[in-house]
Amino acid sequence: MGEFEVHRVRFFGLVPAGVRCLAFQPRGVRLALARTDGAVEVYNFAANYFQEKVIPGHEARSVESLCWAAGDRLFGAGLGGDIIEYDLCGLSAARGVDGGGGPIWSMVANGTGTQLAIGCEDGSVKIFQVVPGGIQFERNLDRRKGRVLCLSWHPSGSHIVAGSVDFFRVIDVTSGQTVQRIMVNHQVEKAKRECVVWAIALLARGTVVSADSFGRVQFWDWEQGTLAESHTVSTSAALSLAVSEKEDSIVVGTSTGATYQLQLLPVKLGGVEKRWVRTKPFQFHSHDVRAVAHSPTALISGGLDAQLVIRPLMEKVQRKGYDAALRKFTFPHRRLVSCARKARLLLFQFSQYLELWRLGSTEETGKDGEVLPLCRMPEHLVQLKSKGPEHIYCSCVSPCGTWVGYSTASRFQLYRVCCDGDGVSLRKV
């Protein structure tokens, strides 16, 4: 084997964006993920959890909620107040519609994927119809004071449950009126703290499941307005929850970085009566778990530590093997570093700017494995900022180090690297 030098590059100050929300495709094989910088990623579970698509972020577009509708159409909504449909072929935001209620905190599709419900800052819940080529506003449901932080649609499409601060309400879709309003903090004997309903789910049998800022997962009979069960899973907030397709398993994410699974199990062996039992705790994240999803064979969680964790359910896996392994997606799958070998340059890609560095060099020699002292330290040559709100999608430096190019969703830029006595500069071509 020939001799070579290994450069330890420790000056790439990349800070990955955290995971904000997840959406598993109903009866499909794809998972959509949105990050705090507005980027959207799509993973294909049928192809060994391959990262299939990446839609770059945008400074003016935050994504608070994602959902699949009409089969393979992906929609997103955020604090900008618009509902965005993504072009999964062109990898861009195809079209947007103003929600009409200020910042959008939550969005969910009905069971057939033909309608979208959004929860807005002004306390309104609005229904949009999914049509070929876009969406159309259909109607407003009963509006109450307080932002709507989470939504869930009954599998039959007859009711919607909306969670807010200190309460949630059940809305009849046909009449558009609130048929039940339940306070979630009436049993809290603590200081005058608000109880935020961060996540909610309406099951087919009529049970409402809520996760709140006191770390509780509660099960409600919404017709009677009574609390059936309560599980305190954390000493801090329970931020997210997802229910399995058969409604016999729930995954909950908390602000301590822990995720919990609750399962519906018989009280007695072979008995008919069943209760929810907390069965499995997991500690895979170091920060808030803002998003969880439940596939038929795995529990999926995404945290502000930028990690996506897929933990297969061993009882659902047919055979032991690679499919049964725990998956952690820690680093970006895209190439963010480009090398100009002849010029000894490195180009680092960030969301809105590029950095060009010259590698350090040494004149010493040594044995295999020794760390050689540098006679010339790594040098930061230039920073190239991208104009406009669009994030950089890809970038590259030529092998000779004289050309630098980058691309966003709508434009391509090419620069000539000019070296003179005063240093290095870039000239736009």
Coordinates of C-alpha atoms in Angstrom, one line a residue:
M1 CA 0.0 0.0 0.0
G2 CA 1.3 3.4 -0.9
E3 CA 2.0 6.2 1.5
F4 CA -0.7 8.8 2.2
E5 CA -1.6 11.6 4.6
V6 CA -4.8 11.7 6.6
H7 CA -6.2 15.2 7.4
R8 CA -8.3 15.5 10.4
V9 CA -10.9 18.1 9.5
R10 CA -12.3 19.6 12.7
F11 CA -13.3 23.0 11.5
F12 CA -16.6 22.2 9.8
G13 CA -19.0 23.8 12.2
L14 CA -22.2 22.1 11.0
V15 CA -25.2 22.3 13.3
P16 CA -27.9 19.8 12.0
A17 CA -31.5 21.0 12.1
G18 CA -33.8 19.2 14.5
V19 CA -36.8 17.1 13.5
R20 CA -40.1 19.1 13.8
C21 CA -42.8 16.7 12.5
L22 CA -43.2 13.2 11.0
A23 CA -45.9 11.7 8.7
F24 CA -46.1 8.0 7.9
Q25 CA -47.9 7.3 4.6
P26 CA -51.2 5.5 5.4
R27 CA -51.1 2.0 4.0
G28 CA -47.8 3.0 2.3
V29 CA -44.1 2.6 2.7
R30 CA -42.9 6.2 2.9
L31 CA -42.1 8.5 5.8
A32 CA -42.1 12.3 5.5
L33 CA -39.9 14.3 7.9
A34 CA -39.7 18.1 8.3
R35 CA -36.9 19.8 10.1
T36 CA -36.7 23.1 12.0
D37 CA -35.1 24.9 9.0
G38 CA -38.0 24.1 6.7
A39 CA -36.4 21.2 4.8
V40 CA -38.5 18.1 4.1
E41 CA -37.1 14.6 3.6
V42 CA -38.8 11.4 2.4
Y43 CA -37.6 8.0 3.4
N44 CA -38.6 4.8 1.7
F45 CA -39.1 1.9 4.1
A46 CA -39.5 -0.7 1.4
A47 CA -36.0 0.2 0.1
N48 CA -34.1 -0.4 3.4
Y49 CA -35.1 3.0 4.9
F50 CA -33.4 4.9 2.0
Q51 CA -33.6 8.7 2.0
E52 CA -35.4 9.0 -1.3
K53 CA -36.0 12.8 -1.6
V54 CA -34.9 16.0 0.0
I55 CA -36.7 19.3 -0.5
P56 CA -34.5 22.2 0.6
G57 CA -35.7 24.6 3.3
H58 CA -36.7 28.2 2.9
E59 CA -36.2 31.1 5.4
A60 CA -39.8 32.3 5.0
R61 CA -41.4 28.8 5.3
S62 CA -41.6 26.9 8.6
V63 CA -43.2 23.5 8.7
E64 CA -45.3 22.7 11.8
S65 CA -47.2 19.8 10.4
L66 CA -47.1 17.3 7.5
C67 CA -49.7 14.9 6.2
W68 CA -50.2 12.6 3.2
A69 CA -53.5 12.9 1.3
A70 CA -55.0 11.4 -1.9
G71 CA -52.5 8.6 -1.9
D72 CA -49.0 10.0 -2.5
R73 CA -49.6 13.7 -2.3
L74 CA -47.7 15.5 0.5
F75 CA -48.9 18.7 2.2
G76 CA -47.2 20.9 4.8
A77 CA -48.4 23.8 6.9
G78 CA -46.6 26.2 9.3
L79 CA -46.5 29.5 11.0
G80 CA -46.4 31.4 7.7
G81 CA -50.1 30.6 7.4
D82 CA -50.0 28.8 4.1
I83 CA -50.8 25.2 3.1
I84 CA -48.0 24.0 0.8
E85 CA -48.2 21.0 -1.5
Y86 CA -44.8 19.6 -2.4
D87 CA -43.7 18.5 -5.8
L88 CA -42.0 15.2 -5.1
C89 CA -40.7 15.0 -8.6
G90 CA -39.3 18.5 -8.9
L91 CA -38.3 18.6 -5.2
S92 CA -39.9 22.0 -4.5
A93 CA -42.9 23.6 -3.0
A94 CA -45.3 23.4 -5.9
R95 CA -48.2 25.6 -4.8
G96 CA -49.5 27.3 -1.6
V97 CA -52.9 28.4 -0.4
D98 CA -53.5 30.9 2.4
G99 CA -55.2 29.2 5.4
G100 CA -57.0 32.4 6.3
G101 CA -56.6 32.0 10.1
G102 CA -53.0 33.2 10.8
P103 CA -50.2 30.8 11.7
I104 CA -51.2 27.2 11.3
W105 CA -50.2 24.9 14.2
S106 CA -51.7 21.6 13.1
M107 CA -53.0 19.8 10.0
V108 CA -54.5 16.4 9.5
A109 CA -56.2 14.5 6.7
N110 CA -59.3 12.4 6.9
G111 CA -59.3 8.7 6.5
T112 CA -60.0 8.8 2.8
G113 CA -57.4 11.5 2.1
T114 CA -60.0 13.8 0.4
Q115 CA -60.1 16.5 3.0
L116 CA -57.6 18.5 5.1
A117 CA -58.4 20.1 8.5
I118 CA -56.1 22.8 9.8
G119 CA -55.9 24.4 13.3
C120 CA -55.1 28.1 13.4
E121 CA -53.8 30.7 15.7
D122 CA -57.2 32.5 15.8
G123 CA -58.9 29.4 17.3
S124 CA -60.6 28.3 14.1
V125 CA -60.7 24.9 12.4
K126 CA -61.0 25.0 8.7
I127 CA -61.7 22.3 6.2
F128 CA -60.1 22.2 2.7
Q129 CA -61.0 19.7 -0.1
V130 CA -58.2 18.0 -1.9
V131 CA -58.8 18.3 -5.7
P132 CA -56.7 17.5 -8.7
G133 CA -54.0 20.2 -9.0
G134 CA -54.4 21.6 -5.5
I135 CA -56.8 22.2 -2.6
Q136 CA -60.0 24.3 -2.2
F137 CA -61.4 26.0 0.9
E138 CA -64.7 24.2 1.9
R139 CA -65.9 25.5 5.2
N140 CA -65.2 26.9 8.7
L141 CA -66.0 24.9 11.8
D142 CA -67.0 26.3 15.2
R143 CA -64.4 28.9 16.3
R144 CA -63.4 29.2 20.0
K145 CA -60.8 31.3 21.8
G146 CA -57.3 29.9 21.9
R147 CA -54.9 28.6 19.3
V148 CA -55.5 25.0 18.0
L149 CA -52.3 23.1 18.7
C150 CA -53.3 19.7 17.6
L151 CA -56.0 17.9 15.6
S152 CA -57.3 14.4 15.0
W153 CA -60.0 13.1 12.7
H154 CA -62.2 10.2 13.6
P155 CA -61.6 7.3 11.2
S156 CA -65.2 7.6 9.9
G157 CA -64.8 11.3 9.2
S158 CA -67.8 12.3 11.4
H159 CA -65.9 14.2 14.1
I160 CA -62.7 16.2 14.7
V161 CA -61.1 16.7 18.1
A162 CA -59.0 19.9 18.6
G163 CA -56.6 20.4 21.4
S164 CA -55.8 23.8 22.9
V165 CA -54.5 25.3 26.2
D166 CA -56.3 23.8 29.2
F167 CA -59.0 22.0 27.1
F168 CA -59.9 20.1 24.0
R169 CA -63.2 20.0 22.1
V170 CA -65.0 17.6 19.8
I171 CA -66.5 19.1 16.7
D172 CA -69.3 17.5 14.6
V173 CA -68.1 17.9 11.0
T174 CA -71.6 17.8 9.5
S175 CA -73.0 20.6 11.6
G176 CA -69.7 22.4 12.3
Q177 CA -70.6 22.8 16.0
T178 CA -68.7 21.9 19.1
V179 CA -70.5 18.9 20.8
Q180 CA -68.2 18.5 23.7
R181 CA -65.7 20.7 25.6
I182 CA -63.5 19.0 28.2
M183 CA -61.1 20.7 30.6
V184 CA -57.9 18.7 31.1
N185 CA -56.5 20.6 34.1
H186 CA -59.3 20.3 36.6
Q187 CA -57.6 17.6 38.5
V188 CA -54.2 19.4 38.8
E189 CA -53.6 20.6 42.3
K190 CA -50.5 22.6 41.4
A191 CA -49.7 26.2 40.8
K192 CA -51.7 28.2 38.4
R193 CA -49.9 26.7 35.4
E194 CA -51.5 26.3 32.0
C195 CA -51.9 22.7 30.8
V196 CA -51.1 22.6 27.1
V197 CA -52.5 19.7 25.1
W198 CA -49.6 19.1 22.8
A199 CA -51.0 16.0 21.0
I200 CA -54.3 14.3 20.6
A201 CA -55.9 11.3 18.9
L202 CA -59.5 10.3 18.4
L203 CA -59.9 6.5 18.2
A204 CA -62.5 4.6 16.2
R205 CA -64.4 3.4 19.4
G206 CA -64.8 7.0 20.5
T207 CA -61.9 7.3 23.0
V208 CA -59.9 10.6 23.0
V209 CA -56.2 10.2 23.9
S210 CA -54.4 13.4 24.9
A211 CA -50.8 14.2 25.8
D212 CA -50.2 17.3 27.8
S213 CA -47.5 19.5 29.4
F214 CA -47.8 17.8 32.7
G215 CA -46.4 14.6 31.2
R216 CA -49.7 12.7 31.2
V217 CA -51.3 10.5 28.6
Q218 CA -55.1 10.5 29.3
F219 CA -58.0 8.5 27.9
W220 CA -61.3 10.2 27.7
D221 CA -64.9 9.1 27.0
W222 CA -65.9 12.2 25.0
E223 CA -69.6 11.4 24.9
Q224 CA -69.8 11.4 28.7
G225 CA -67.0 13.9 29.1
T226 CA -65.3 11.7 31.7
L227 CA -61.7 10.6 32.3
A228 CA -61.3 6.8 31.8
E229 CA -57.6 6.3 32.4
S230 CA -54.6 8.5 33.1
H231 CA -50.9 7.6 32.8
T232 CA -48.1 9.9 34.0
V233 CA -45.2 8.9 31.7
S234 CA -42.8 11.7 32.4
T235 CA -42.1 14.4 35.0
S236 CA -42.0 17.0 32.1
A237 CA -44.1 17.5 29.1
A238 CA -45.5 14.8 26.8
L239 CA -45.0 16.5 23.4
S240 CA -46.2 14.0 20.8
L241 CA -48.1 10.8 20.3
A242 CA -49.0 8.4 17.5
V243 CA -51.4 5.5 17.3
S244 CA -51.0 2.2 15.4
E245 CA -53.4 1.4 12.6
K246 CA -55.1 -1.3 14.7
E247 CA -55.3 1.1 17.6
D248 CA -53.7 -1.3 20.0
S249 CA -50.4 0.5 20.5
I250 CA -49.4 4.1 21.2
V251 CA -46.0 5.7 21.1
V252 CA -45.4 8.9 23.1
G253 CA -42.5 11.4 22.9
T254 CA -41.4 13.6 25.8
S255 CA -39.3 16.6 26.5
T256 CA -36.7 14.6 28.3
G257 CA -35.7 12.7 25.1
A258 CA -37.5 9.5 26.2
T259 CA -40.2 7.7 24.2
Y260 CA -42.7 5.3 25.7
Q261 CA -45.0 2.7 24.3
L262 CA -48.5 2.0 25.7
Q263 CA -50.3 -1.2 24.6
L264 CA -53.9 -2.3 25.0
L265 CA -53.7 -5.6 26.8
P266 CA -56.2 -8.0 28.5
V267 CA -56.6 -7.5 32.2
K268 CA -56.7 -11.3 32.6
L269 CA -55.2 -13.9 30.4
G270 CA -57.8 -14.8 27.7
G271 CA -60.2 -12.2 29.1
V272 CA -62.3 -9.8 27.1
E273 CA -61.7 -6.7 29.2
K274 CA -58.6 -4.7 28.2
R275 CA -56.7 -1.8 29.6
W276 CA -53.9 0.5 28.4
V277 CA -50.5 -0.5 30.0
R278 CA -47.2 1.3 29.7
T279 CA -44.9 -1.5 28.4
K280 CA -41.6 -0.2 27.0
P281 CA -39.5 3.0 27.7
F282 CA -36.7 4.0 25.3
Q283 CA -34.0 6.7 25.7
F284 CA -32.6 7.3 22.3
H285 CA -32.6 11.1 22.2
S286 CA -30.9 13.8 24.2
H287 CA -33.4 16.6 23.5
D288 CA -37.2 17.1 23.0
V289 CA -38.9 14.4 21.0
R290 CA -41.2 16.7 19.0
A291 CA -42.5 14.1 16.6
V292 CA -43.3 10.3 16.6
A293 CA -44.9 8.0 14.1
H294 CA -46.2 4.4 14.3
S295 CA -45.7 2.1 11.3
P296 CA -47.1 -1.5 11.3
T297 CA -43.7 -2.9 12.3
A298 CA -41.8 -0.1 14.1
L299 CA -41.8 2.9 16.4
I300 CA -40.4 6.0 14.8
S301 CA -39.2 9.1 16.7
G302 CA -37.5 12.4 15.8
G303 CA -35.9 14.8 18.2
L304 CA -34.4 18.3 18.3
D305 CA -31.1 16.5 18.5
A306 CA -31.6 16.0 14.7
Q307 CA -31.7 12.2 15.1
L308 CA -34.3 10.0 13.4
V309 CA -34.7 6.7 15.3
I310 CA -36.5 3.7 13.9
R311 CA -37.0 0.9 16.4
P312 CA -38.6 -2.3 15.0
L313 CA -41.2 -4.1 17.1
M314 CA -39.7 -7.5 17.5
E315 CA -43.2 -9.1 17.9
K316 CA -44.1 -7.8 14.4
V317 CA -40.9 -8.8 12.7
Q318 CA -41.3 -12.1 10.9
R319 CA -37.6 -13.2 11.0
K320 CA -34.5 -12.0 12.8
G321 CA -32.0 -10.2 10.6
Y322 CA -31.1 -6.8 9.2
D323 CA -34.8 -5.7 9.2
A324 CA -34.9 -6.2 13.0
A325 CA -31.9 -3.8 13.7
L326 CA -32.3 -0.5 15.4
R327 CA -31.7 2.4 13.0
K328 CA -30.4 5.8 13.9
F329 CA -30.1 8.5 11.2
T330 CA -27.7 10.9 12.8
F331 CA -25.8 12.7 10.0
P332 CA -27.1 14.2 6.8
H333 CA -27.3 11.8 3.9
R334 CA -26.4 14.5 1.4
R335 CA -22.9 15.5 0.4
L336 CA -22.1 18.7 2.2
V337 CA -18.3 18.7 1.7
S338 CA -16.5 19.0 -1.6
C339 CA -12.8 18.6 -2.2
A340 CA -10.4 20.2 -4.7
R341 CA -7.6 17.7 -4.5
K342 CA -5.1 19.5 -6.7
A343 CA -5.6 22.8 -4.9
R344 CA -5.9 21.3 -1.4
L345 CA -9.2 23.1 -0.9
L346 CA -12.4 22.1 0.9
L347 CA -15.8 23.6 0.3
F348 CA -18.3 23.3 3.2
Q349 CA -22.0 23.7 2.5
F350 CA -24.4 25.3 5.0
S351 CA -28.0 26.2 4.6
Q352 CA -27.4 29.8 3.3
Y353 CA -23.7 30.1 2.7
L354 CA -20.5 28.3 1.7
E355 CA -17.1 28.3 3.2
L356 CA -13.9 27.7 1.3
W357 CA -10.9 26.4 3.3
R358 CA -7.3 25.5 2.5
L359 CA -5.9 22.5 4.2
G360 CA -3.0 22.7 6.5
S361 CA 0.4 21.2 5.6
T362 CA 3.4 19.7 7.2
E363 CA 7.1 19.1 6.3
E364 CA 7.7 16.4 8.9
T365 CA 7.7 12.7 8.4
G366 CA 7.0 9.9 10.8
K367 CA 5.8 6.4 11.4
D368 CA 2.4 5.0 10.6
G369 CA -0.3 6.4 12.9
E370 CA 1.8 9.4 14.2
V371 CA 0.3 12.9 14.4
L372 CA 2.5 15.2 12.5
P373 CA 2.9 18.9 13.6
L374 CA 1.6 21.4 11.1
C375 CA 3.9 24.1 9.6
R376 CA 0.9 25.8 8.0
M377 CA -2.5 25.8 9.7
P378 CA -5.8 25.4 7.9
E379 CA -6.9 28.7 6.4
H380 CA -10.4 30.1 6.0
L381 CA -10.2 31.7 2.6
V382 CA -13.7 33.1 1.8
Q383 CA -17.4 32.9 2.8
L384 CA -20.0 33.0 0.0
K385 CA -23.5 33.9 1.1
S386 CA -26.5 32.9 -1.0
K387 CA -28.9 35.7 -1.9
G388 CA -32.6 35.2 -1.2
P389 CA -34.6 33.1 1.2
E390 CA -34.0 29.8 -0.5
H391 CA -31.6 27.3 1.1
I392 CA -28.7 25.8 -0.8
Y393 CA -29.5 22.4 -2.2
C394 CA -26.1 21.3 -3.5
S395 CA -22.6 22.7 -4.1
C396 CA -19.2 21.7 -5.6
V397 CA -15.7 23.0 -6.1
S398 CA -13.7 22.0 -9.2
P399 CA -10.7 19.7 -8.8
C400 CA -8.4 22.5 -9.8
G401 CA -10.0 24.8 -7.2
T402 CA -10.7 27.7 -9.6
W403 CA -14.5 27.2 -9.9
V404 CA -17.3 27.1 -7.2
G405 CA -20.9 26.4 -8.0
Y406 CA -24.1 26.0 -6.0
S407 CA -27.8 25.5 -6.6
T408 CA -31.0 26.3 -4.9
A409 CA -34.5 25.1 -5.9
S410 CA -34.8 27.8 -8.6
R411 CA -31.4 29.0 -9.7
F412 CA -27.8 28.0 -10.3
Q413 CA -24.7 30.2 -9.5
L414 CA -21.2 29.8 -10.8
Y415 CA -18.1 31.7 -9.4
R416 CA -14.5 32.0 -10.4
V417 CA -12.0 31.7 -7.6
C418 CA -9.4 34.5 -8.1
C419 CA -6.1 34.4 -6.2
D420 CA -4.1 37.6 -5.9
G421 CA -1.6 39.1 -3.5
D422 CA -4.3 40.3 -1.2
G423 CA -5.9 36.9 -0.8
V424 CA -8.7 35.0 -2.4
S425 CA -11.9 36.5 -3.9
L426 CA -14.8 35.2 -5.9
R427 CA -16.1 36.6 -9.2
K428 CA -19.5 35.8 -10.4
V429 CA -19.7 34.3 -13.9

